[in-house]
Coordinates of C-alpha atoms and ligand atoms in Angstrom, one line a residue:
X1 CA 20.6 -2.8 -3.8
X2 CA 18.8 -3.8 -7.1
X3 CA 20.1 -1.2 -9.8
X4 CA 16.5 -1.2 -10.7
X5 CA 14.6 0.5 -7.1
X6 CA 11.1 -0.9 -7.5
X7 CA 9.1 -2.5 -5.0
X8 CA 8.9 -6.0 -5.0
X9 CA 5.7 -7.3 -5.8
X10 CA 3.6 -8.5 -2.4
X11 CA 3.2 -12.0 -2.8
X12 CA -0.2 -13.7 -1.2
X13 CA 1.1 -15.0 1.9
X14 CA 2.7 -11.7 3.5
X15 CA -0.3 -9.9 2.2
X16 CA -2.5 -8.2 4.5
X17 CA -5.4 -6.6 3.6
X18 CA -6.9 -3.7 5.7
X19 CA -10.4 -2.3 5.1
X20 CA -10.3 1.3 6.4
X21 CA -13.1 2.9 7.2
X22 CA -14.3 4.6 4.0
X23 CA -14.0 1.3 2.0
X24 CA -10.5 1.3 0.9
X25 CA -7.6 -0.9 1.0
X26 CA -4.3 -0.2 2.2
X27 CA -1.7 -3.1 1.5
X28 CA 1.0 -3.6 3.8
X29 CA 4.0 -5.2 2.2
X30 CA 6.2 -6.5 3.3
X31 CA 10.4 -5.5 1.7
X32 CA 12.2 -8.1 -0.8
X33 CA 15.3 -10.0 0.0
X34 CA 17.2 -8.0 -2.5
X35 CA 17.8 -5.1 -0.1
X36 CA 21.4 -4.7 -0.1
X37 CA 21.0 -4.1 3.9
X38 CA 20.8 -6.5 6.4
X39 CA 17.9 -7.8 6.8
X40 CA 15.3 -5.1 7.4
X41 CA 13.1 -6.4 9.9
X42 CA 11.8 -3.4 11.0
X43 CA 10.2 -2.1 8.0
X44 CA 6.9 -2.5 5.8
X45 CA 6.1 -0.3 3.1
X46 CA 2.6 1.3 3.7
X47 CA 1.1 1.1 0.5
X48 CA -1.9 3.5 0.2
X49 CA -4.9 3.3 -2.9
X50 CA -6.3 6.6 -3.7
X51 CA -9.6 8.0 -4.5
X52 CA -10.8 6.4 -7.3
X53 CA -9.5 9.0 -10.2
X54 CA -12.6 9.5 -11.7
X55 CA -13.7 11.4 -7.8
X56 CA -14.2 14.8 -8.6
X57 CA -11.3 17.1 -7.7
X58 CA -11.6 19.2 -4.3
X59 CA -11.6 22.9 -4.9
X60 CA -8.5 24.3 -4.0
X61 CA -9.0 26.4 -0.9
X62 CA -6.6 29.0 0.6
X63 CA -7.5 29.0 4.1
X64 CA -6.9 25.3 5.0
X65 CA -4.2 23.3 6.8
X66 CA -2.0 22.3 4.2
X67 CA -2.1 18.5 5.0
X68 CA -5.8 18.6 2.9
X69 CA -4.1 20.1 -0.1
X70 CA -1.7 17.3 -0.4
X71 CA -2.7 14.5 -2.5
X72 CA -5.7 12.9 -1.1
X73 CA -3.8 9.3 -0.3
X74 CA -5.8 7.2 2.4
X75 CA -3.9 5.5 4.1
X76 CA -3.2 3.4 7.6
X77 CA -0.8 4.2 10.4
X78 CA 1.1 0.7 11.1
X79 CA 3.2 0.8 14.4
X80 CA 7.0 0.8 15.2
X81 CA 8.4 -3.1 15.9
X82 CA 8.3 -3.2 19.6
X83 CA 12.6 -3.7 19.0
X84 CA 13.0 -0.3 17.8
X85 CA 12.0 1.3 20.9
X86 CA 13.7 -1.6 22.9
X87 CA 17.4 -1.1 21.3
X88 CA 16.9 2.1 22.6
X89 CA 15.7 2.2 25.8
X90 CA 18.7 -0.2 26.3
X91 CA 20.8 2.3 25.8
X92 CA 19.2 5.5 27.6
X93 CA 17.1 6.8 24.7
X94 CA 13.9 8.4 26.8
X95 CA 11.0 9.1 24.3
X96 CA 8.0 11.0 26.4
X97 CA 4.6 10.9 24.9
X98 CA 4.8 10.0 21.7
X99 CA 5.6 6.9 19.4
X100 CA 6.7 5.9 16.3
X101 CA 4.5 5.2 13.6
X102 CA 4.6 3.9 9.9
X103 CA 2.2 6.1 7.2
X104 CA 2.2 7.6 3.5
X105 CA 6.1 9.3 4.2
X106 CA 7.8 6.4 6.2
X107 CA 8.4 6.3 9.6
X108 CA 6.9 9.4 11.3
X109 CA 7.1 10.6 14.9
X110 CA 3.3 10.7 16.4
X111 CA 1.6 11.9 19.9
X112 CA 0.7 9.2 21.9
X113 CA -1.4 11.5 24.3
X114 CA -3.0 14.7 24.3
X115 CA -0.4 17.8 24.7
X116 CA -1.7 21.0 26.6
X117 CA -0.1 24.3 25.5
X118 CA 3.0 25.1 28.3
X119 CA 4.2 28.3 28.3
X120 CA 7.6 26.6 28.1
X121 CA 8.5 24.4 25.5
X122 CA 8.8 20.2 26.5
X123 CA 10.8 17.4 26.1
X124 CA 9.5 14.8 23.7
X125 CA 13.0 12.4 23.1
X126 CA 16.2 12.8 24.8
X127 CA 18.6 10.7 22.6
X128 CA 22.3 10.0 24.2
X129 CA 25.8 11.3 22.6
X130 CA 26.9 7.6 22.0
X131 CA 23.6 7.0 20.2
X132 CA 25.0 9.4 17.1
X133 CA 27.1 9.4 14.6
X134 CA 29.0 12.5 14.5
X135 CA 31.8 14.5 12.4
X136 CA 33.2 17.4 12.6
X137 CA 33.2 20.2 10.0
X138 CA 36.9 21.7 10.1
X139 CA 40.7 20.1 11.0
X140 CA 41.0 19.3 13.6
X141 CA 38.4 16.8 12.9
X142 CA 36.7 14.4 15.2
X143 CA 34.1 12.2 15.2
X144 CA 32.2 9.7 17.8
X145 CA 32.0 7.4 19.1
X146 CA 35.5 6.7 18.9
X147 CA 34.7 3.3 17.4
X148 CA 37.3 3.3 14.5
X149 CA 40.7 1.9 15.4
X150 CA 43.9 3.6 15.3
X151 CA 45.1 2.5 11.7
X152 CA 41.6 1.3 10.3
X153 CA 41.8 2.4 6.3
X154 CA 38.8 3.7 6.4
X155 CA 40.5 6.1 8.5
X156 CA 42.6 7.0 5.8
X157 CA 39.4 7.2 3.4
X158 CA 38.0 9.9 5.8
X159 CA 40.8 11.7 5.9
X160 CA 41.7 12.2 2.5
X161 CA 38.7 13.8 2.3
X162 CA 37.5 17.8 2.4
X163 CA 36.2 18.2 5.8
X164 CA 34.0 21.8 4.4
X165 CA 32.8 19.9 1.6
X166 CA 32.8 16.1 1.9
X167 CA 30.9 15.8 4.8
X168 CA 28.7 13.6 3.5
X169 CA 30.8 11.4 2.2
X170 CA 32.7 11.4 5.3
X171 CA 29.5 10.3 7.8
X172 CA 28.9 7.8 4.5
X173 CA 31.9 6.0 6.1
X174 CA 31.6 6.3 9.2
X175 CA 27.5 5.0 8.7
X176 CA 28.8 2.1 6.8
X177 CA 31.7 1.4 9.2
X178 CA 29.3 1.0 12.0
X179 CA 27.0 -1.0 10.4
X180 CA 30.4 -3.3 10.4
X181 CA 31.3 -3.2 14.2
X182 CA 30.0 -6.1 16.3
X183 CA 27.1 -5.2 18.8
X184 CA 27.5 -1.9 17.3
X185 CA 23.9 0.1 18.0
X186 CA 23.4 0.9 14.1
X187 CA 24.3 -2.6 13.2
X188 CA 20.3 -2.5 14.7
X189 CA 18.9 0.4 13.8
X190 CA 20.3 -0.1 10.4
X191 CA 16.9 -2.7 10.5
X192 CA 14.9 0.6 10.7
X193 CA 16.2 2.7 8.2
X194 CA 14.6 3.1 5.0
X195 CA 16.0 0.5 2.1
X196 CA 17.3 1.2 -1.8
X197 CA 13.7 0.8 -2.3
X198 CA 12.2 2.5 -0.1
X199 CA 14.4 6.2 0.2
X200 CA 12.6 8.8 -1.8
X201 CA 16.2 10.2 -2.7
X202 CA 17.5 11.3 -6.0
X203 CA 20.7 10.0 -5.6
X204 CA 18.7 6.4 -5.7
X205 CA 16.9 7.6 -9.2
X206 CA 16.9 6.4 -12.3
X207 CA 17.8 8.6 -15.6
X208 CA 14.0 7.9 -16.7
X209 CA 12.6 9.0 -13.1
X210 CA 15.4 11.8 -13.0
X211 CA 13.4 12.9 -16.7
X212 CA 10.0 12.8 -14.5
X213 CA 10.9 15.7 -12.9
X214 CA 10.4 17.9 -16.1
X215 CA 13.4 20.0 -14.5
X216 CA 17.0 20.0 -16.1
X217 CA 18.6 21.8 -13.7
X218 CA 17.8 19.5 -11.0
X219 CA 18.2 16.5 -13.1
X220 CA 21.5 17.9 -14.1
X221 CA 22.4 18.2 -10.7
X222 CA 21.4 15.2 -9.3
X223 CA 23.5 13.1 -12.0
X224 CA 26.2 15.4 -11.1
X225 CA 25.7 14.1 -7.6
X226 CA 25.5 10.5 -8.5
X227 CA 28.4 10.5 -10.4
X228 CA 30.6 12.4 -7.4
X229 CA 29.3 9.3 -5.3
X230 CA 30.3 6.6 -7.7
X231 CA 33.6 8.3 -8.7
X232 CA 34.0 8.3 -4.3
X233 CA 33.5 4.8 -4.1
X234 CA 35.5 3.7 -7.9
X235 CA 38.2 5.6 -6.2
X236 CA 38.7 3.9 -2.5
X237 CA 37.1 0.6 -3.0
X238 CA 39.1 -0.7 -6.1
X239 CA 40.0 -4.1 -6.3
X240 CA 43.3 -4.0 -4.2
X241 CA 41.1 -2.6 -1.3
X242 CA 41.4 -4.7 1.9
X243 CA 38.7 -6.8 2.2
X244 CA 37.9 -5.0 5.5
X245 CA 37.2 -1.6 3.4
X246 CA 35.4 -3.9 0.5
X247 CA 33.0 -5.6 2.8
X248 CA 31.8 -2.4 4.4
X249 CA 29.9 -1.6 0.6
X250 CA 30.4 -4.5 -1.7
X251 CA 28.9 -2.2 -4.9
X252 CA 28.6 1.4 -5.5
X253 CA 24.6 1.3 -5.1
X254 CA 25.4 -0.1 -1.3
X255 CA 27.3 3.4 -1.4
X256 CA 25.0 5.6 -3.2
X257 CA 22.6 4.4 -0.5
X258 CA 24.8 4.9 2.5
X259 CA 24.8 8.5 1.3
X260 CA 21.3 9.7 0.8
X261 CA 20.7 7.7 4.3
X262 CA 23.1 10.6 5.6
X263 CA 21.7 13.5 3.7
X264 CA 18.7 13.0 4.2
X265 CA 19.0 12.6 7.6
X266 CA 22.1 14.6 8.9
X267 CA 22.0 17.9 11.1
X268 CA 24.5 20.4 11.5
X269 CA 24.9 21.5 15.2
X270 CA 27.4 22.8 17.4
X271 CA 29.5 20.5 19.9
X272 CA 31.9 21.5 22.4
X273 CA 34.8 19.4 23.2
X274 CA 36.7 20.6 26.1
X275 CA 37.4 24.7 24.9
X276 CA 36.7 23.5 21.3
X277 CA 33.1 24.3 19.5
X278 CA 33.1 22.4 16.2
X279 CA 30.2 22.6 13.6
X280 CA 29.1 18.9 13.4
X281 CA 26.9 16.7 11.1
X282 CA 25.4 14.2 12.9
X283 CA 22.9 11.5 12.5
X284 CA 20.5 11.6 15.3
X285 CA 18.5 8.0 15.9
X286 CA 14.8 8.2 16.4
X287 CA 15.3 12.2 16.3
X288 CA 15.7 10.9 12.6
X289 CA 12.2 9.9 12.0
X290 CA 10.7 13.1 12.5
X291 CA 9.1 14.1 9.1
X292 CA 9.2 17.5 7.7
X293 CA 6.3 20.4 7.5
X294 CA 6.4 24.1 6.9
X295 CA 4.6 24.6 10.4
X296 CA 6.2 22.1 12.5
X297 CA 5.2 21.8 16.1
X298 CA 8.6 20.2 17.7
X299 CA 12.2 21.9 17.5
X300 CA 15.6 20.2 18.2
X301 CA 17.9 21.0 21.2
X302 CA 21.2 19.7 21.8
X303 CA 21.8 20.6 25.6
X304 CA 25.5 19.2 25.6
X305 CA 25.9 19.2 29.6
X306 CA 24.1 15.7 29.8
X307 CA 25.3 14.7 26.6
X308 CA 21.6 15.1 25.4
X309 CA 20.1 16.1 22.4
X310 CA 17.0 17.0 23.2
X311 CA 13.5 16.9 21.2
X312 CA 11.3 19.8 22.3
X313 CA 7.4 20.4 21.5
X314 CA 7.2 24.4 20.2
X315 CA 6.1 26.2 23.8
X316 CA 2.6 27.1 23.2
X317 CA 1.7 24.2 20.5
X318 CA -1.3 22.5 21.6
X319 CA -1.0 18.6 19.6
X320 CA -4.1 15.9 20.4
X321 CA -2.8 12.3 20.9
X322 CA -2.5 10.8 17.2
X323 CA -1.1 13.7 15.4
X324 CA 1.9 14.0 13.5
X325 CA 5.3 15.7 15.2
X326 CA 7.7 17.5 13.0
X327 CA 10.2 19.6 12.3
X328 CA 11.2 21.8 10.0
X329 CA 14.2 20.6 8.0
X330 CA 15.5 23.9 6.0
X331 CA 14.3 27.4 6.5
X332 CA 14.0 29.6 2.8
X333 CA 14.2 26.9 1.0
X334 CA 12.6 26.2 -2.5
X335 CA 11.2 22.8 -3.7
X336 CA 14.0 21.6 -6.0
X337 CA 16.6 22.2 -2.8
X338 CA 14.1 19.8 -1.0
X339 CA 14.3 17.5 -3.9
X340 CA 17.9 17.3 -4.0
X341 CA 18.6 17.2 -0.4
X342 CA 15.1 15.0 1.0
X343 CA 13.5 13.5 -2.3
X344 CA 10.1 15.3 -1.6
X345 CA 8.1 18.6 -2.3
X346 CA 5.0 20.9 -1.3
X347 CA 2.7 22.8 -2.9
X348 CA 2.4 24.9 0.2
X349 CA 6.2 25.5 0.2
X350 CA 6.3 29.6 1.0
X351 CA 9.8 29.9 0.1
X352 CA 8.8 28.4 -3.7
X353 CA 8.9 30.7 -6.5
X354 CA 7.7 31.3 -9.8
X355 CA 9.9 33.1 -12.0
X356 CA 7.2 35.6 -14.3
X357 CA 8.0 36.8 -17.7
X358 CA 5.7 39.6 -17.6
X359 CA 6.2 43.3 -16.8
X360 CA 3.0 43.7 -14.5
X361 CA 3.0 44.7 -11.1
X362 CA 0.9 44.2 -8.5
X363 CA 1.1 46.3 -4.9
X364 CA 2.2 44.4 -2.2
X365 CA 0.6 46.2 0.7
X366 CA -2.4 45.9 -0.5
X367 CA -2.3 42.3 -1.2
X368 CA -0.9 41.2 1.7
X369 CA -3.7 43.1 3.2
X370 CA -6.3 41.2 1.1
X371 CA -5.0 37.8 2.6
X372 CA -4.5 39.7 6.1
X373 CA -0.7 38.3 5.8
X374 CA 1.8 40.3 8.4
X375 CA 5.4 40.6 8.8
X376 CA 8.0 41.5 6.9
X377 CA 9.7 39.1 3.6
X378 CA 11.6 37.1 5.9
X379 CA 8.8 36.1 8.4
X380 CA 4.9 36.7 7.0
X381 CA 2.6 34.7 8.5
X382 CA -1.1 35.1 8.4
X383 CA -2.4 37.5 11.1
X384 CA -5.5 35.7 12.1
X385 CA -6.4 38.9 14.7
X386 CA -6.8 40.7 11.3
X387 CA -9.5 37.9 10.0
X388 CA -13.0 38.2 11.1
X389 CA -14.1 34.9 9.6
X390 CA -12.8 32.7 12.7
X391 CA -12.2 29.6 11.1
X392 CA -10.1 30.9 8.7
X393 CA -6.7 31.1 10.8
X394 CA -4.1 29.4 8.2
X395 CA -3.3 31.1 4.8
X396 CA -1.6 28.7 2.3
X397 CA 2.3 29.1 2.0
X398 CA 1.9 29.4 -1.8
X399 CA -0.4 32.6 -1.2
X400 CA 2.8 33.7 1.3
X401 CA 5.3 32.7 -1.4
X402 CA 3.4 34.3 -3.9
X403 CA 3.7 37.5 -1.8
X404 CA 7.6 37.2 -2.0
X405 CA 8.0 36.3 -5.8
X406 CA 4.9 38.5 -7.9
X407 CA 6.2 41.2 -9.2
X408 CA 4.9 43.8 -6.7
X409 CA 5.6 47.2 -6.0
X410 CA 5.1 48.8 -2.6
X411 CA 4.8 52.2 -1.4
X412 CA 3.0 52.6 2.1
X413 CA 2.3 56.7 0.7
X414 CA 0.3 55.4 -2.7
X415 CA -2.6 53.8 -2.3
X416 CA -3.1 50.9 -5.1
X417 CA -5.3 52.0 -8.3
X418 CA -8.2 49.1 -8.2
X419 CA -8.0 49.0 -12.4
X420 CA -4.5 48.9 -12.5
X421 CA -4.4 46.5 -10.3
X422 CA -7.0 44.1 -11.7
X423 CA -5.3 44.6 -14.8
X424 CA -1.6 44.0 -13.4
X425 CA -3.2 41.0 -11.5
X426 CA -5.1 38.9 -14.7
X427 CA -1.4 39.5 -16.6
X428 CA 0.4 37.7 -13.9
X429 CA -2.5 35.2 -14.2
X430 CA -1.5 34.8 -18.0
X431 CA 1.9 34.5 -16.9
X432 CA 1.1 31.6 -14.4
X433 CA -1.3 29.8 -16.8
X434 CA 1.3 30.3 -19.9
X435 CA 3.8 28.1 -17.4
X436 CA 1.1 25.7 -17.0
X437 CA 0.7 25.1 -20.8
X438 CA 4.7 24.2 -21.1
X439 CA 4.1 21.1 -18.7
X440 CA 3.2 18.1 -21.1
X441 CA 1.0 17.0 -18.5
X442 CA -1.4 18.1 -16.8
X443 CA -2.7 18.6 -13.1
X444 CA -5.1 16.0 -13.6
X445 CA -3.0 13.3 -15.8
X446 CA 0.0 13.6 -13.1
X447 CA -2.5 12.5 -10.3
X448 CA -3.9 9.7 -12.5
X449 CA -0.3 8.5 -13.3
X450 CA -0.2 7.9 -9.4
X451 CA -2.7 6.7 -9.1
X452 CA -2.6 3.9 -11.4
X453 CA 1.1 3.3 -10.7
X454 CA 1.3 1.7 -7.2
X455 CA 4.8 -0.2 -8.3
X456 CA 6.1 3.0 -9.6
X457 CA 9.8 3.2 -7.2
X458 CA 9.5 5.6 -4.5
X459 CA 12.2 8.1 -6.5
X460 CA 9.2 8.4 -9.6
X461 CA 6.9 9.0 -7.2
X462 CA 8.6 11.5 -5.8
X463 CA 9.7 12.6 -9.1
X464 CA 6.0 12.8 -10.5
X465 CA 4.7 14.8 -7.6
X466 CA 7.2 17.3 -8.1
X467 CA 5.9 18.4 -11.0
X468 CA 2.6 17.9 -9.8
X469 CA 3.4 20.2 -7.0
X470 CA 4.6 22.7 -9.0
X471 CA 1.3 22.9 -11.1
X472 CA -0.9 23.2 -8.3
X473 CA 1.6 26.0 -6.4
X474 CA 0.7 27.7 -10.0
X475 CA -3.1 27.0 -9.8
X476 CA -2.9 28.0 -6.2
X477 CA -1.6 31.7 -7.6
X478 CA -3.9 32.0 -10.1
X479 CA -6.8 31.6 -7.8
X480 CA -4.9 34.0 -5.1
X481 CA -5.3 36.3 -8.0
X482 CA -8.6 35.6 -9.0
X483 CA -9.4 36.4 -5.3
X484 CA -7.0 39.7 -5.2
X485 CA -8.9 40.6 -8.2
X486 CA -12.5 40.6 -6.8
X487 CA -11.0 42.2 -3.6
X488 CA -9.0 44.9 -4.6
X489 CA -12.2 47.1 -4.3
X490 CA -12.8 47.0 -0.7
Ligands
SAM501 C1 14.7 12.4 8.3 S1 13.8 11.2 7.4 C2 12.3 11.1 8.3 C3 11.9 9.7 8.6 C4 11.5 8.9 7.4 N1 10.1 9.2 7.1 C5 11.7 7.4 7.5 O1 10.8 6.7 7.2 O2 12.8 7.0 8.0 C6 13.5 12.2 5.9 C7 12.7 11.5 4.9 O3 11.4 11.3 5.2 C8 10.5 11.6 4.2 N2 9.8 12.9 4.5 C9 9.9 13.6 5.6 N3 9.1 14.7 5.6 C10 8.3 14.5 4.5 C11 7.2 15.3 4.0 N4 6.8 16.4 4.6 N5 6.7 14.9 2.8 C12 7.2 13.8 2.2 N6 8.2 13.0 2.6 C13 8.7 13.4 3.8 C14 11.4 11.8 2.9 O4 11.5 10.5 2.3 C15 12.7 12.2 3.5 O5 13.8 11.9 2.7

């Protein structure tokens, strides 16, 4: 990997020019030859243009799938390399309905057909045992396939390692080993995954992209991270390392990579091996590419009697063909623990938070009411049987988060005072646009930095919008409040 992650320039002859139908121009280009990978046939970064930034900026709406609140990037679906199915087909993947697809956030998973509701869920991918990489949580450890031979050193690496605490840096190995065996199925998959310059990790960034965040903590954390990984690989691939360890990641970047591959892509299940059940990490091929959302439609399902792991559409979840399929990679998580684990955000996150300054309170009941959200903390949703305006079915997760971080009071037996309220209600405004002002950019500047920076590496990017998300979750608030506020009467 290049120590310095931005794309490479397209030059003329890969370049293809695409006018969709609105008059833009996505580029598709094509990667480098400085990936550290092998050669990454597979891949093309989608490179979308935006809105011109002068276009006036939509009004923020609350009752809208969340999809139209993101960034307004246009942007052109390219295709999976007819190879990346075949390697898997080869080997017994079965994918059912859908296909893979490049777009603004990589590789995503997308119907290839219509999808009535079922009142059971259904099958989308079945991916085969020998198909993952897996390793186990606690001693005894294990992990499959049973490539790695008796006496191997990177054996040795592994287990000299914490198996609670290092599994990362455990499957690391074990990714980078495979890549190393002959006719091993990563060795071609490895064409697939994202390269140095195309993961949207942190471990990848920069100091000066780490400073876009406008978060210390996180930035903190993420050199912390960087420098456990290099430390790792200083420690077990020093010069007197046999050249069958050194080969395996020649510098600490072909490491540092190797990892956010793994933790961005890992899940933790269960296997059972004879009487044993072991918590596992495990990368999944092609289970991989599904993206994330905060209302997925698909679910994974390891059913281990066939040695399956299952992909499984949410029963009841109608998808027409050309629609996204995802999953939903953490439950109650904030943004910056999407940062640090995934490299992206969302404005519609509901688990985000805003931490007020101000004593005000606000009464939850009769919010929640206001934006006919149900439930309790752990599960509200938007009760759409409570809405009389039909259309109007999806409530914004920052309106839902916002429900679980104002400062509210609740007491079924007191009805809310409207004044107090109003009152309580334009403070916490204050509060939210006081936030605002300690951002050195604004809203508007952050989207016109993306927009003028195409080159910018995918870690900035990501960077940048995470601030940007965080100012339009606040903006999001404010108007919740605005609309509490005129509500609170009736
Ligand atoms: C498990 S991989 C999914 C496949 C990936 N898109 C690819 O191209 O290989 C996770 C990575 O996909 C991207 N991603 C997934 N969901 C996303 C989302 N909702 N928004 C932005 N990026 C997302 C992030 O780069 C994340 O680190």
């Amino acid at each position: 990997m290049s120590s310095s992650p931005i794309l490479p320039l397209p030059s003329p002859s890969f370049l293809s020019h695409r006018t969709l139908k609105n008059g833009n121009n996505a580029f598709l280009v094509p990667l480098g030859n400085n990936s550290s990978t092998s050669s990454r046939k597979g891949r093309r970064r989608v490179v979308t243009v935006s809105r011109a930034s002068t276009a006036p900026l939509p009004p923020f709406k609350f009752f809208e799938p969340h999809k139209a609140e993101e960034i307004s990037l246009l942007t052109e679906l390219e295709p999976a390399d007819p190879d990346f199915y075949k390697i898997g087909y080869v080997r017994s993947m079965r994918a059912y309905g859908v296909e893979f697809m490049e777009g603004p956030n990589g590789f995503g998973v997308y119907a290839s057909k219509d999808v009535e509701p079922l009142r059971r869920a259904r099958v989308i991918m079945e991916i085969p045992l020998e198909l993952m990489l897996t390793i186990s949580q606690k001693l005894p450890w294990m992990f499959f396939p049973d490539i790695i031979p008796v006496g191997h050193p990177i054996f040795d690496i592994i287990n000299s390692t914490k198996p609670e605490t290092d599994w990362d840096l455990r499957l690391a190995c074990l990714l980078l080993y495979s890549f190393d065996v002959e006719g091993n199925f990563w060795q071609l998959y490895g064409d697939f995954l994202p390269s140095p310059e195309e993961c949207t990790s942190l471990l990848l960034a920069h100091k000066d992209d780490l400073l876009e965040l406008q978060d210390t903590d996180l930035a903190s954390k993420m050199e912390e991270q960087q420098k456990r990984a290099i430390e790792f690989w200083e420690k077990h691939w020093h010069s007197a390392a046999p050249l069958k360890i050194k080969r395996l990641a020649c510098d600490a970047e072909r490491f540092l990579w190797a990892l956010s591959i793994v933790q961005s892509r890992a899940v933790n299940m269960q296997i059972r091996v004879g009487a044993l059940v072991q918590d596992a990490n495990m990368l999944v091929p092609y289970a991989d590419m599904l993206n994330h959302s905060f209302q997925p439609n698909c679910f994974l399902h390891w059913r281990f009697k066939d040695r399956m792991l299952e992909v499984m559409i949410n029963a009841g979840q109608r998808i027409k063909k050309g629609e996204e399929m995802t999953i939903n990679y953490m439950s109650g998580q904030k943004n910056n623990i999407y940062m640090e684990r995934y490299g992206f955000s969302s404005p519609t996150n509901p688990w985000d938070v805003i931490n007020f300054s101000s004593n005000a309170k606000i009464h939850l009941d009769s919010y929640l009411s206001v934006f006919n959200i149900s439930g309790l903390p752990e599960e509200f949703y938007h009760n759409s049987l409570l809405s009389s305006e039909e259309d109007n079915n999806f409530v914004d997760g920052a309106v839902i988060a916002a429900a679980r971080t104002l400062p509210t009071w609740s007491d079924g037996d007191v009805p809310p005072v409207p004044s107090t309220e109003r009152r309580s209600a334009r403070e916490l405004q204050e509060d939210c646009y006081r936030l605002l002002l300690e951002f050195p950019t604004t809203l508007e500047q952050d989207r016109q930095i993306l927009d003028s920076n195409p080159d910018a590496s995918r870690t900035c990017e990501a960077a940048i919008k995470y601030r940007l998300h965080r100012k339009l979750f606040l903006k999001k608030v404010i108007q919740a409040l605005e609309l509490y506020q005129e509500r609170i009467l009736f």
